[in-house]
Coordinates of C-alpha atoms in Angstrom, one line a residue:
M1439 CA 1.9 53.4 11.4
P1440 CA 1.8 52.8 15.0
G1441 CA 0.8 49.5 16.5
L1442 CA -2.5 48.5 18.4
I1443 CA -2.9 50.1 21.7
E1444 CA -2.4 46.7 23.5
D1445 CA 0.9 46.1 21.4
Y1446 CA 2.6 48.5 23.6
A1447 CA 4.6 47.9 26.9
L1448 CA 5.4 50.5 29.5
L1449 CA 8.9 51.7 30.7
G1450 CA 9.2 54.3 33.3
D1451 CA 11.6 55.9 35.8
L1452 CA 9.0 57.5 38.5
Q1453 CA 8.9 60.7 36.5
T1454 CA 7.8 59.9 33.1
A1455 CA 7.2 56.7 30.7
A1456 CA 7.8 55.3 27.5
L1457 CA 5.7 53.1 25.4
V1458 CA 7.6 50.3 23.3
G1459 CA 5.8 48.2 20.6
R1460 CA 6.3 44.6 19.5
D1461 CA 8.1 45.9 16.5
G1462 CA 11.0 47.4 19.0
A1463 CA 9.8 50.9 18.2
M1464 CA 9.6 53.4 21.1
D1465 CA 6.7 55.5 19.8
W1466 CA 5.9 57.6 22.8
L1467 CA 8.0 59.3 25.2
C1468 CA 7.7 62.7 27.1
L1469 CA 10.7 64.3 28.8
P1470 CA 11.5 65.2 31.5
R1471 CA 7.9 64.6 33.0
F1472 CA 4.8 62.7 32.2
D1473 CA 3.0 66.0 31.2
S1474 CA 6.1 67.3 29.2
P1475 CA 5.9 67.6 25.4
A1476 CA 6.7 64.4 23.7
C1477 CA 9.9 63.7 21.9
F1478 CA 8.6 60.4 20.3
A1479 CA 5.0 60.9 19.3
A1480 CA 4.5 58.4 16.4
L1481 CA 1.8 57.0 18.7
L1482 CA -0.4 59.9 17.5
D1483 CA 0.7 60.0 14.0
D1484 CA 3.5 58.0 12.2
E1485 CA 7.1 57.5 12.7
R1486 CA 7.8 61.0 11.3
A1487 CA 6.6 62.5 14.6
G1488 CA 9.3 60.6 16.4
T1489 CA 10.5 57.2 17.4
W1490 CA 13.4 55.1 18.2
R1491 CA 13.5 51.6 16.6
I1492 CA 16.0 48.7 17.4
A1493 CA 15.0 45.5 15.9
P1494 CA 16.2 42.9 13.2
A1495 CA 16.8 44.4 9.8
S1496 CA 14.2 42.0 8.5
G1497 CA 11.5 43.7 10.6
G1498 CA 8.3 42.2 12.0
P1499 CA 7.0 42.0 15.4
A1500 CA 8.8 40.3 18.3
S1501 CA 8.3 36.6 18.5
R1502 CA 7.8 36.9 22.2
R1503 CA 8.3 39.4 25.0
R1504 CA 8.2 39.6 28.9
Y1505 CA 9.0 41.8 31.7
R1506 CA 12.0 40.3 33.6
G1507 CA 10.2 38.9 36.7
D1508 CA 8.3 41.5 38.7
T1509 CA 10.2 44.4 37.2
L1510 CA 9.8 46.9 34.5
V1511 CA 12.8 45.7 32.6
L1512 CA 11.4 44.6 29.2
E1513 CA 12.9 41.7 27.2
S1514 CA 11.8 41.3 23.4
E1515 CA 13.1 38.4 21.4
W1516 CA 13.0 38.0 17.6
D1517 CA 13.5 34.6 15.8
T1518 CA 14.8 35.2 12.5
P1519 CA 16.0 33.2 9.6
D1520 CA 19.6 34.3 10.6
G1521 CA 19.2 33.6 14.3
T1522 CA 17.6 34.7 17.6
V1523 CA 18.1 38.3 19.1
R1524 CA 16.9 39.9 22.2
V1525 CA 16.6 43.5 23.1
V1526 CA 16.5 44.5 26.7
D1527 CA 14.8 47.9 27.5
C1528 CA 14.4 49.9 30.7
M1529 CA 14.5 53.4 32.2
P1530 CA 16.5 53.3 35.5
P1531 CA 15.1 55.1 38.6
R1532 CA 15.9 58.8 37.9
G1533 CA 19.3 59.8 38.8
E1534 CA 21.2 62.9 37.4
A1535 CA 18.9 62.9 34.4
P1536 CA 16.3 60.8 32.6
D1537 CA 18.0 57.9 30.8
V1538 CA 16.4 55.3 28.3
V1539 CA 18.7 52.1 28.1
R1540 CA 18.4 49.6 25.2
V1541 CA 20.7 46.6 25.0
V1542 CA 20.9 44.2 22.1
E1543 CA 21.9 40.7 23.0
G1544 CA 23.0 38.1 20.5
V1545 CA 21.4 34.8 21.3
T1546 CA 22.0 32.3 18.4
G1547 CA 23.4 33.0 14.9
R1548 CA 24.5 36.3 13.4
V1549 CA 21.4 38.6 13.1
P1550 CA 21.6 41.9 10.9
M1551 CA 19.9 44.7 13.1
R1552 CA 18.9 48.1 12.4
T1553 CA 18.4 51.1 14.7
L1554 CA 16.6 54.4 13.8
L1555 CA 16.4 57.4 16.1
R1556 CA 14.1 60.3 15.0
L1557 CA 13.9 62.8 17.7
R1558 CA 11.0 65.3 17.4
F1559 CA 10.5 67.7 20.2
D1560 CA 7.4 69.5 21.1
Y1561 CA 5.1 66.6 20.1
G1562 CA 6.7 65.9 17.0
H1563 CA 6.8 69.5 15.6
I1564 CA 10.5 70.4 16.1
P1565 CA 13.4 68.5 14.3
P1566 CA 16.4 69.1 16.5
W1567 CA 20.0 70.4 15.3
T1568 CA 21.7 67.0 15.4
R1569 CA 25.5 66.6 15.2
H1570 CA 28.5 64.2 16.7
E1571 CA 29.9 65.6 19.8
G1572 CA 32.5 63.8 22.2
G1573 CA 31.8 60.3 20.9
Q1574 CA 28.0 60.8 21.3
L1575 CA 25.1 62.0 19.1
A1576 CA 23.8 65.3 20.3
A1577 CA 20.4 66.9 19.4
V1578 CA 19.4 70.3 20.6
A1579 CA 16.1 72.3 19.8
G1580 CA 15.1 75.4 21.8
P1581 CA 14.9 74.3 25.6
D1582 CA 15.4 70.6 25.0
A1583 CA 18.7 68.4 24.4
A1584 CA 19.4 64.8 24.2
W1585 CA 22.5 62.7 23.6
L1586 CA 22.7 59.1 22.5
H1587 CA 25.7 57.0 23.2
S1588 CA 25.8 54.2 20.7
P1589 CA 28.4 51.3 20.5
V1590 CA 28.0 51.3 16.6
P1591 CA 28.7 54.2 14.2
L1592 CA 25.6 56.2 13.4
T1593 CA 24.7 57.9 10.0
V1594 CA 23.1 61.2 10.6
G1595 CA 20.7 62.0 7.8
E1596 CA 18.3 64.8 7.1
D1597 CA 15.6 63.6 9.6
A1598 CA 17.1 60.5 11.4
A1599 CA 20.2 58.9 12.7
T1600 CA 20.4 55.3 11.6
A1601 CA 22.9 52.4 11.9
E1602 CA 23.0 48.9 10.6
F1603 CA 25.0 46.1 12.5
T1604 CA 25.4 42.4 13.2
V1605 CA 25.1 40.8 16.6
S1606 CA 26.6 37.5 17.4
P1607 CA 26.0 35.0 20.3
G1608 CA 26.8 36.3 23.5
E1609 CA 27.5 39.9 22.1
R1610 CA 25.9 42.8 24.0
L1611 CA 25.6 46.2 22.6
G1612 CA 24.2 49.0 24.9
F1613 CA 22.5 52.1 23.6
V1614 CA 21.7 55.0 26.2
L1615 CA 19.6 58.0 25.4
T1616 CA 20.1 60.8 28.1
Y1617 CA 18.0 64.0 28.3
A1618 CA 18.7 67.6 29.8
Q1619 CA 17.6 71.0 29.4
S1620 CA 19.7 72.5 26.9
H1621 CA 21.1 75.3 29.0
L1622 CA 22.5 72.7 31.4
P1623 CA 25.8 70.8 31.3
R1624 CA 25.7 67.3 29.2
P1625 CA 24.8 64.6 31.8
T1626 CA 27.1 61.7 32.4
P1627 CA 25.5 58.7 30.7
V1628 CA 24.7 55.7 32.7
D1629 CA 26.5 52.3 32.1
A1630 CA 23.9 50.2 30.2
D1631 CA 24.5 46.9 32.1
H1632 CA 24.7 48.7 35.5
A1633 CA 21.4 50.5 34.7
I1634 CA 19.7 47.5 33.9
A1635 CA 20.8 45.6 37.1
E1636 CA 20.0 48.8 39.0
T1637 CA 16.4 48.8 37.6
E1638 CA 15.8 45.3 38.1
A1639 CA 17.0 45.3 41.9
F1640 CA 14.7 48.5 42.6
W1641 CA 11.7 46.7 41.4
L1642 CA 12.4 43.3 43.0
E1643 CA 13.0 45.2 46.3
W1644 CA 9.8 47.2 46.0
I1645 CA 7.4 44.2 45.1
T1646 CA 8.7 42.4 48.2
R1647 CA 6.5 44.8 50.3
C1648 CA 3.2 43.4 48.6
T1649 CA 1.2 41.7 51.2
F1650 CA -1.4 40.4 48.8
R1651 CA -1.9 36.7 48.7
G1652 CA -4.3 34.8 46.6
P1653 CA -5.1 32.9 43.4
W1654 CA -4.4 36.2 41.4
E1655 CA -1.3 37.3 43.0
A1656 CA 1.0 37.6 39.8
Q1657 CA -1.8 39.9 38.3
V1658 CA -2.1 42.1 41.2
R1659 CA 1.6 42.5 41.6
R1660 CA 1.8 43.5 37.8
A1661 CA -0.9 46.0 38.3
L1662 CA 0.8 47.3 41.4
I1663 CA 4.1 47.8 39.5
T1664 CA 2.0 49.7 36.9
L1665 CA 0.4 51.9 39.5
K1666 CA 3.8 52.7 41.0
A1667 CA 5.4 53.4 37.4
L1668 CA 2.5 56.1 37.0
T1669 CA 3.6 57.8 40.2
Y1670 CA 5.4 61.1 39.9
A1671 CA 8.0 60.4 42.7
P1672 CA 8.8 64.0 43.6
T1673 CA 5.2 64.7 44.8
G1674 CA 3.4 61.5 45.1
G1675 CA 0.9 62.3 42.5
I1676 CA -0.4 59.4 40.3
V1677 CA -1.2 60.2 36.8
A1678 CA -4.4 58.6 35.2
A1679 CA -2.5 57.4 32.3
A1680 CA 0.9 57.8 30.5
T1681 CA -0.5 59.2 27.3
T1682 CA -2.8 61.8 25.7
S1683 CA -5.6 61.4 23.1
L1684 CA -5.7 57.7 22.4
P1685 CA -9.3 57.5 21.3
E1686 CA -12.3 55.9 23.1
Q1687 CA -13.8 55.3 19.6
L1688 CA -11.5 54.5 16.7
G1689 CA -11.7 57.4 14.4
G1690 CA -13.7 59.5 16.8
P1691 CA -13.1 62.7 18.4
R1692 CA -13.4 61.5 22.1
N1693 CA -9.7 61.9 22.7
W1694 CA -8.5 63.4 25.9
D1695 CA -5.2 64.2 28.0
Y1696 CA -4.8 61.8 30.9
R1697 CA -1.4 62.9 32.1
Y1698 CA -2.9 64.6 35.2
C1699 CA -4.1 63.5 38.8
W1700 CA -7.8 63.0 39.2
L1701 CA -9.4 63.4 42.5
R1702 CA -12.0 61.1 41.6
D1703 CA -9.2 58.2 41.9
A1704 CA -8.3 59.1 45.4
T1705 CA -10.4 56.6 47.7
F1706 CA -10.0 53.6 45.3
T1707 CA -6.2 54.2 44.9
L1708 CA -5.9 54.5 48.7
Q1709 CA -7.7 51.2 49.2
A1710 CA -5.5 49.4 46.6
L1711 CA -2.3 50.7 48.3
L1712 CA -3.4 50.3 51.9
G1713 CA -4.7 47.1 51.1
T1714 CA -1.6 45.6 49.6
G1715 CA 0.8 46.8 52.0
Y1716 CA 2.1 50.1 50.4
V1717 CA 1.9 52.4 53.3
D1718 CA 4.4 54.9 52.1
E1719 CA 2.9 55.3 48.6
A1720 CA -0.5 55.7 50.2
R1721 CA 0.9 58.5 52.5
A1722 CA 2.5 60.3 49.7
W1723 CA -0.7 60.1 47.7
R1724 CA -2.8 61.4 50.7
E1725 CA -0.2 64.3 51.2
W1726 CA -0.3 65.3 47.5
L1727 CA -4.2 65.2 47.8
V1728 CA -4.0 67.6 50.9
R1729 CA -1.6 69.9 49.3
A1730 CA -3.4 70.0 45.9
V1731 CA -6.9 70.9 47.4
A1732 CA -5.6 73.4 49.8
G1733 CA -7.1 76.8 49.4
D1734 CA -10.7 78.1 48.8
P1735 CA -12.8 75.2 48.9
A1736 CA -15.1 76.5 46.3
K1737 CA -12.1 76.5 43.8
L1738 CA -11.8 72.6 44.1
Q1739 CA -11.1 71.0 40.7
I1740 CA -11.7 67.7 39.5
M1741 CA -7.9 67.1 38.5
Y1742 CA -4.5 68.7 39.0
G1743 CA -1.0 68.6 37.6
L1744 CA 1.7 66.4 38.8
D1745 CA 2.7 69.0 41.3
G1746 CA -0.9 70.3 42.1
T1747 CA -0.8 72.8 39.3
R1748 CA -4.4 74.2 38.6
R1749 CA -4.2 75.5 35.3
L1750 CA -4.4 72.8 32.5
P1751 CA -5.6 74.7 29.5
E1752 CA -6.6 72.5 26.7
Q1753 CA -5.1 72.8 23.3
I1754 CA -5.5 71.0 20.0
I1755 CA -2.2 69.9 18.4
D1756 CA -3.3 70.2 14.8
W1757 CA 0.1 68.9 13.2
L1758 CA -0.6 65.4 14.5
A1759 CA -3.1 63.3 12.6
G1760 CA -4.1 61.2 15.7
Y1761 CA -4.1 57.7 16.6
E1762 CA -5.2 55.9 13.3
G1763 CA -6.7 59.3 12.3
A1764 CA -8.6 59.8 15.4
A1765 CA -8.4 63.8 15.7
P1766 CA -8.2 66.0 17.4
V1767 CA -5.2 65.4 19.4
R1768 CA -5.5 67.4 22.7
I1769 CA -3.1 68.5 25.5
G1770 CA -4.4 70.0 28.6
N1771 CA -7.9 69.1 29.7
A1772 CA -10.8 71.7 29.9
A1773 CA -12.6 69.4 32.3
A1774 CA -10.4 70.6 35.1
D1775 CA -12.8 73.7 35.2
Q1776 CA -16.0 71.7 35.4
L1777 CA -18.1 71.5 38.3
Q1778 CA -18.2 67.9 39.7
L1779 CA -19.8 67.8 43.2
D1780 CA -18.7 64.2 43.6
V1781 CA -15.0 65.4 44.1
W1782 CA -15.8 67.0 47.4
G1783 CA -17.2 63.7 48.6
E1784 CA -14.2 61.7 47.2
V1785 CA -11.7 63.9 48.9
L1786 CA -13.6 63.7 52.2
D1787 CA -13.9 59.9 51.9
G1788 CA -10.2 59.4 50.9
L1789 CA -9.2 61.5 54.0
H1790 CA -11.4 59.6 56.2
L1791 CA -10.0 56.3 54.8
A1792 CA -6.4 57.5 55.5
R1793 CA -7.3 58.5 59.0
E1794 CA -8.9 55.0 59.8
A1795 CA -5.9 53.4 58.4
G1796 CA -3.7 55.3 61.0
L1797 CA -1.8 57.5 58.5
P1798 CA -0.3 60.4 60.5
V1799 CA -2.9 63.3 60.3
Q1800 CA -2.0 67.0 60.9
D1801 CA -4.4 69.3 62.1
V1802 CA -4.5 71.3 59.0
A1803 CA -6.1 68.2 57.3
W1804 CA -9.0 68.4 59.6
D1805 CA -9.3 72.0 59.1
L1806 CA -9.4 71.5 55.4
Q1807 CA -12.1 68.7 55.6
R1808 CA -14.4 71.2 57.6
A1809 CA -13.8 74.0 55.0
L1810 CA -14.7 71.5 52.3
L1811 CA -17.9 70.4 54.4
D1812 CA -18.8 74.1 54.8
Y1813 CA -18.7 74.5 51.0
L1814 CA -20.7 71.3 50.4
E1815 CA -23.5 72.3 52.7
G1816 CA -24.3 75.1 50.3
A1817 CA -23.5 73.4 47.0
W1818 CA -24.7 69.9 47.3
D1819 CA -28.1 70.6 45.6
Q1820 CA -26.5 72.1 42.4
P1821 CA -26.5 70.3 39.1
D1822 CA -23.2 69.4 38.0
N1823 CA -21.0 67.6 35.1
S1824 CA -20.7 64.2 36.9
L1825 CA -17.7 62.2 37.4
W1826 CA -17.8 61.4 33.7
E1827 CA -17.1 65.0 32.8
V1828 CA -20.0 65.4 30.5
R1829 CA -19.9 68.4 28.2
G1830 CA -23.7 68.7 27.9
P1831 CA -26.0 70.5 30.1
R1832 CA -25.4 70.1 34.0
Q1833 CA -28.0 67.7 35.7
H1834 CA -28.6 66.4 39.1
F1835 CA -26.6 63.4 38.8
V1836 CA -27.3 60.6 41.4
H1837 CA -23.7 59.5 41.9
S1838 CA -22.7 63.1 42.6
K1839 CA -25.3 63.3 45.2
V1840 CA -24.5 60.2 46.8
M1841 CA -20.8 61.2 46.9
A1842 CA -22.0 64.4 48.6
W1843 CA -23.7 62.3 51.1
A1844 CA -20.7 60.2 51.7
G1845 CA -18.5 63.3 52.4
V1846 CA -21.0 64.6 55.0
D1847 CA -21.3 61.0 56.5
R1848 CA -17.6 60.4 56.8
A1849 CA -17.2 63.9 58.6
A1850 CA -19.8 63.0 61.1
D1851 CA -18.4 59.6 61.5
T1852 CA -14.9 61.2 62.2
V1853 CA -16.3 63.5 65.1
E1854 CA -18.1 60.6 66.7
R1855 CA -15.2 58.1 66.5
H1856 CA -12.2 60.3 67.0
G1857 CA -13.5 63.2 69.0
L1858 CA -12.6 65.9 66.6
P1859 CA -14.5 69.3 66.9
G1860 CA -17.5 69.6 64.5
P1861 CA -21.3 70.2 64.4
V1862 CA -22.1 66.5 64.2
D1863 CA -25.9 67.0 64.7
Q1864 CA -26.0 69.4 61.9
W1865 CA -23.9 67.1 59.5
R1866 CA -26.2 64.0 60.4
A1867 CA -29.2 66.0 59.6
L1868 CA -27.8 67.2 56.2
S1869 CA -26.8 63.5 55.3
N1870 CA -30.3 62.5 56.1
R1871 CA -31.7 65.0 54.0
I1872 CA -29.4 64.3 50.9
H1873 CA -30.2 60.4 51.4
A1874 CA -33.8 61.1 51.5
E1875 CA -33.9 63.2 48.3
V1876 CA -31.7 60.9 46.3
C1877 CA -34.2 57.9 47.2
D1878 CA -37.0 60.1 46.2
K1879 CA -35.9 61.7 43.1
G1880 CA -33.1 59.5 41.9
Y1881 CA -34.9 56.2 42.2
D1882 CA -37.4 54.8 39.6
P1883 CA -39.7 52.4 41.4
E1884 CA -41.4 51.1 38.3
R1885 CA -38.0 49.9 36.9
N1886 CA -36.7 49.1 40.4
T1887 CA -33.4 51.1 39.7
F1888 CA -31.6 54.3 40.5
T1889 CA -31.2 56.5 37.4
Q1890 CA -28.2 58.5 35.9
F1891 CA -29.8 61.7 37.1
Y1892 CA -33.1 62.8 38.6
G1893 CA -35.9 62.2 35.8
S1894 CA -33.3 60.4 33.6
Q1895 CA -34.3 57.3 31.5
G1896 CA -30.8 56.3 31.4
L1897 CA -28.4 54.3 33.8
D1898 CA -25.0 55.0 35.1
A1899 CA -22.3 52.5 36.0
A1900 CA -21.4 54.6 38.8
L1901 CA -24.6 53.6 40.5
L1902 CA -22.9 50.2 41.2
L1903 CA -20.9 52.3 43.8
L1904 CA -23.9 53.1 46.1
P1905 CA -23.4 50.2 48.4
R1906 CA -19.6 50.4 48.3
V1907 CA -19.9 53.9 49.9
G1908 CA -22.5 52.7 52.3
F1909 CA -25.4 54.5 51.0
L1910 CA -27.4 51.4 51.1
P1911 CA -26.6 47.8 52.1
W1912 CA -26.0 45.2 49.4
N1913 CA -29.2 43.2 50.3
D1914 CA -31.4 46.3 49.8
P1915 CA -33.9 45.3 46.9
R1916 CA -33.1 48.6 45.3
V1917 CA -29.4 47.7 45.2
R1918 CA -30.3 44.4 43.7
G1919 CA -32.6 46.0 41.1
T1920 CA -29.9 48.5 40.1
V1921 CA -27.3 45.9 39.6
D1922 CA -29.6 43.9 37.4
A1923 CA -30.7 47.1 35.4
V1924 CA -27.2 48.0 34.7
R1925 CA -26.3 44.6 33.7
R1926 CA -29.2 44.5 31.4
E1927 CA -29.0 47.9 29.8
L1928 CA -25.2 48.8 29.8
C1929 CA -23.9 45.3 29.0
Q1930 CA -21.7 44.8 26.0
Q1931 CA -20.7 41.0 26.0
D1932 CA -20.5 41.1 29.6
L1933 CA -18.6 44.3 29.8
I1934 CA -20.1 47.6 31.0
L1935 CA -20.5 51.0 29.3
R1936 CA -20.3 54.0 31.6
Y1937 CA -23.7 55.2 30.2
R1938 CA -25.4 55.1 26.9
T1939 CA -24.3 58.0 24.9
D1940 CA -27.6 58.4 23.0
T1941 CA -30.1 58.2 26.0
D1942 CA -31.8 61.3 27.2
G1943 CA -31.0 63.3 24.0
G1944 CA -27.2 62.6 24.4
V1945 CA -26.4 63.4 28.0
D1946 CA -22.6 64.1 27.3
G1947 CA -23.0 66.4 24.5
L1948 CA -20.6 64.8 22.3
P1949 CA -20.7 63.0 18.9
G1950 CA -19.7 59.4 18.6
T1951 CA -19.7 56.4 20.9
E1952 CA -17.1 54.8 23.1
G1953 CA -16.0 51.2 24.1
A1954 CA -17.0 49.5 27.4
F1955 CA -15.2 51.0 30.5
L1956 CA -12.7 48.6 32.0
A1957 CA -13.0 50.2 35.6
C1958 CA -16.8 49.9 35.6
S1959 CA -16.8 46.3 34.6
F1960 CA -14.5 45.6 37.6
W1961 CA -17.2 47.7 39.6
L1962 CA -19.7 45.0 38.1
A1963 CA -17.7 42.1 39.4
D1964 CA -17.5 43.7 42.8
A1965 CA -21.4 44.3 42.8
L1966 CA -22.2 40.8 41.8
H1967 CA -20.1 39.6 44.6
G1968 CA -21.7 41.9 46.9
I1969 CA -25.3 40.7 46.3
G1970 CA -24.2 37.1 46.5
R1971 CA -23.5 36.1 42.9
T1972 CA -19.8 35.3 43.6
H1973 CA -19.6 32.6 40.6
D1974 CA -20.7 35.4 38.2
A1975 CA -18.3 37.8 39.6
R1976 CA -15.3 35.4 39.5
N1977 CA -16.1 34.6 35.7
L1978 CA -16.4 38.2 34.9
F1979 CA -13.0 38.9 36.8
E1980 CA -11.4 36.1 34.8
H1981 CA -12.8 37.5 31.5
L1982 CA -11.3 40.9 32.3
L1983 CA -8.1 39.6 33.2
A1984 CA -7.9 37.8 29.8
L1985 CA -8.3 41.4 28.1
R1986 CA -4.8 42.4 29.5
N1987 CA -2.2 42.5 26.9
D1988 CA 0.8 40.1 26.9
V1989 CA 2.5 42.1 29.4
G1990 CA -0.2 42.5 31.8
L1991 CA -1.4 46.0 30.9
L1992 CA -5.0 47.5 30.7
S1993 CA -6.1 50.7 28.8
E1994 CA -9.1 52.8 29.8
E1995 CA -11.7 50.9 27.5
Y1996 CA -12.2 47.9 25.4
D1997 CA -14.3 47.2 22.3
P1998 CA -15.9 43.7 22.4
H1999 CA -16.6 44.0 18.7
T2000 CA -13.2 44.3 17.4
G2001 CA -11.4 42.8 20.3
R2002 CA -9.2 45.9 20.8
Q2003 CA -8.1 48.1 23.8
L2004 CA -9.1 51.8 23.4
G2005 CA -8.3 54.9 25.3
N2006 CA -5.2 56.1 27.0
T2007 CA -2.8 53.4 28.4
P2008 CA -1.8 52.1 30.7
Q2009 CA -4.8 53.4 32.8
A2010 CA -4.4 53.6 36.5
F2011 CA -8.2 53.4 37.2
S2012 CA -8.4 50.1 35.3
M2013 CA -5.2 48.8 37.4
V2014 CA -6.7 50.0 40.6
G2015 CA -10.0 48.2 39.8
L2016 CA -8.1 45.1 39.1
I2017 CA -6.3 45.1 42.5
N2018 CA -9.6 46.1 44.5
T2019 CA -11.7 43.4 42.9
A2020 CA -9.1 40.9 43.5
R2021 CA -9.0 41.9 47.2
Q2022 CA -12.7 41.6 47.2
L2023 CA -13.1 38.1 45.7
T2024 CA -10.3 36.7 48.0
G2025 CA -11.8 38.2 51.1
T2026 CA -8.6 40.5 51.5
H2027 CA -10.3 43.3 53.2
T2028 CA -7.6 44.1 55.6
T2029 CA -5.6 47.2 55.2
T2030 CA -2.2 47.7 56.6
S2031 CA -2.1 50.6 59.0
A2032 CA 0.8 53.0 59.4
S2033 CA 1.9 51.1 62.5
G2034 CA 2.0 47.8 60.5
Q2035 CA -1.0 46.3 62.0
Q2036 CA -3.8 44.8 60.0
Q2037 CA -7.2 46.8 60.0
D2038 CA -10.5 45.5 58.5
L2039 CA -11.3 48.5 56.4
G2040 CA -12.4 46.8 53.3
Q2041 CA -14.3 48.5 50.3
D2042 CA -17.8 48.1 51.7
T2043 CA -18.8 50.3 54.6
S2044 CA -22.5 49.1 54.5
T2045 CA -23.8 46.3 56.5

């Protein structure tokens, strides 16, 4: 069976990612891209669905593990009765082909080791034709091919290749798995030691550009490395997570594919990157955003593929049992076809932030923003599915209306500050109209809180964002009342639910429940800081940091009752939340502009 979600560490080459458990098993790997079919899918079933294990023959979890400094080179060590052994894992930055490198190092004693390679292409469905070829193990199935360079003889059985060997002190044995499409020539395998050195050098150079300084510097640097690892280098798109269908409730049906790029994340991600010195990455993300949303503004989607692909049809993979039996396993995401009005505002807000940071802007970007505004003017008053992608009836969600307001407000501000053409008086009148309606219909004066949607009895953690986008100032009594209400009604042991799934007759139209949403819990820390409760904010932030696994990763959610991470992992939205909250609590509101100068953009546009 797969390990706990928090048992997994991340490897990546900026085009795809692998997850390695404490037991030395690589239980998730999609090749050649993040969104390609998995060739190791044991994470969503068991080892019959594909895995690659290198560990002591005696088994058991590693005694300790760590990343080698600020890199994605993973070191796992086992202390056994026979001695100590280390396995060093990495995926070097993509060269001729994707490579996975695993080096076994003897530390003390003579340790019996075992490796098992079970390739299963198409999400564990297709066993390949496996044979020895030119001193390597070759595996082919349809469009996919892989080669394993092994320093020890491998025995090829009916369903796996295995080897048993012993490693002595100072001995190093390098295994390299290389992938290519089956119609292409066999790639030249990388040298294992050189690949590790190259990977370490790449990450150490990259992290030197980090400008964040403060009491949580190490945690922020690890979060930035994780965010970079979730970036698809050819396009600049950033996937929400490396996995699909890890459940929001153990044994439940809330299992979704997160290997795509969400517009919802645009502004927060830009803030995190610009606020820590990563202008090139911010520019690439902004350019991906402009390309993805180009076209008919009425056809804007909430998410896109790594290269801006629009069609992401949702399918159920019925041959996989699901993580700990949580079915169904889904690939693709039907939420791409939902109406979520907030994304128009998110895009406009993100492009406004990029402009304020001094990122080079082409005329087409402003033309695109005006087209989005034209659509938003006629659509803002429609009900929608909210940023949480509810699959129940559409409602007039407060956060969606506020983000529509933010989009119009940013456009008017751009005209006033930068002299670009646009009907500023018309946009100001529209923003005032939206603002007035939200305050009238989305606020409950008896409870002194904004509500999830017009007339709702429920709350929404996204309400914590109202002052962050400048809708109301932090010192407004309605903001303080909303923060208190969210904390009172959505808290589970100090962590925040997105919303109560059973309120208003079950707003999201789905069975089951879910854990506390980690990004929302970071928002609460920001909100507590914003209303002057900095001590509470810092305590919550420290609590959230303690939920990271032993190598600094967070998934989407956390179950405070079982003490387990839930949902897809590692989650970009959670890591971005960590970065931005650290910036807030340390007063690091400056953003590195494209010219290298510091600008005070911050996260709070209100006064």
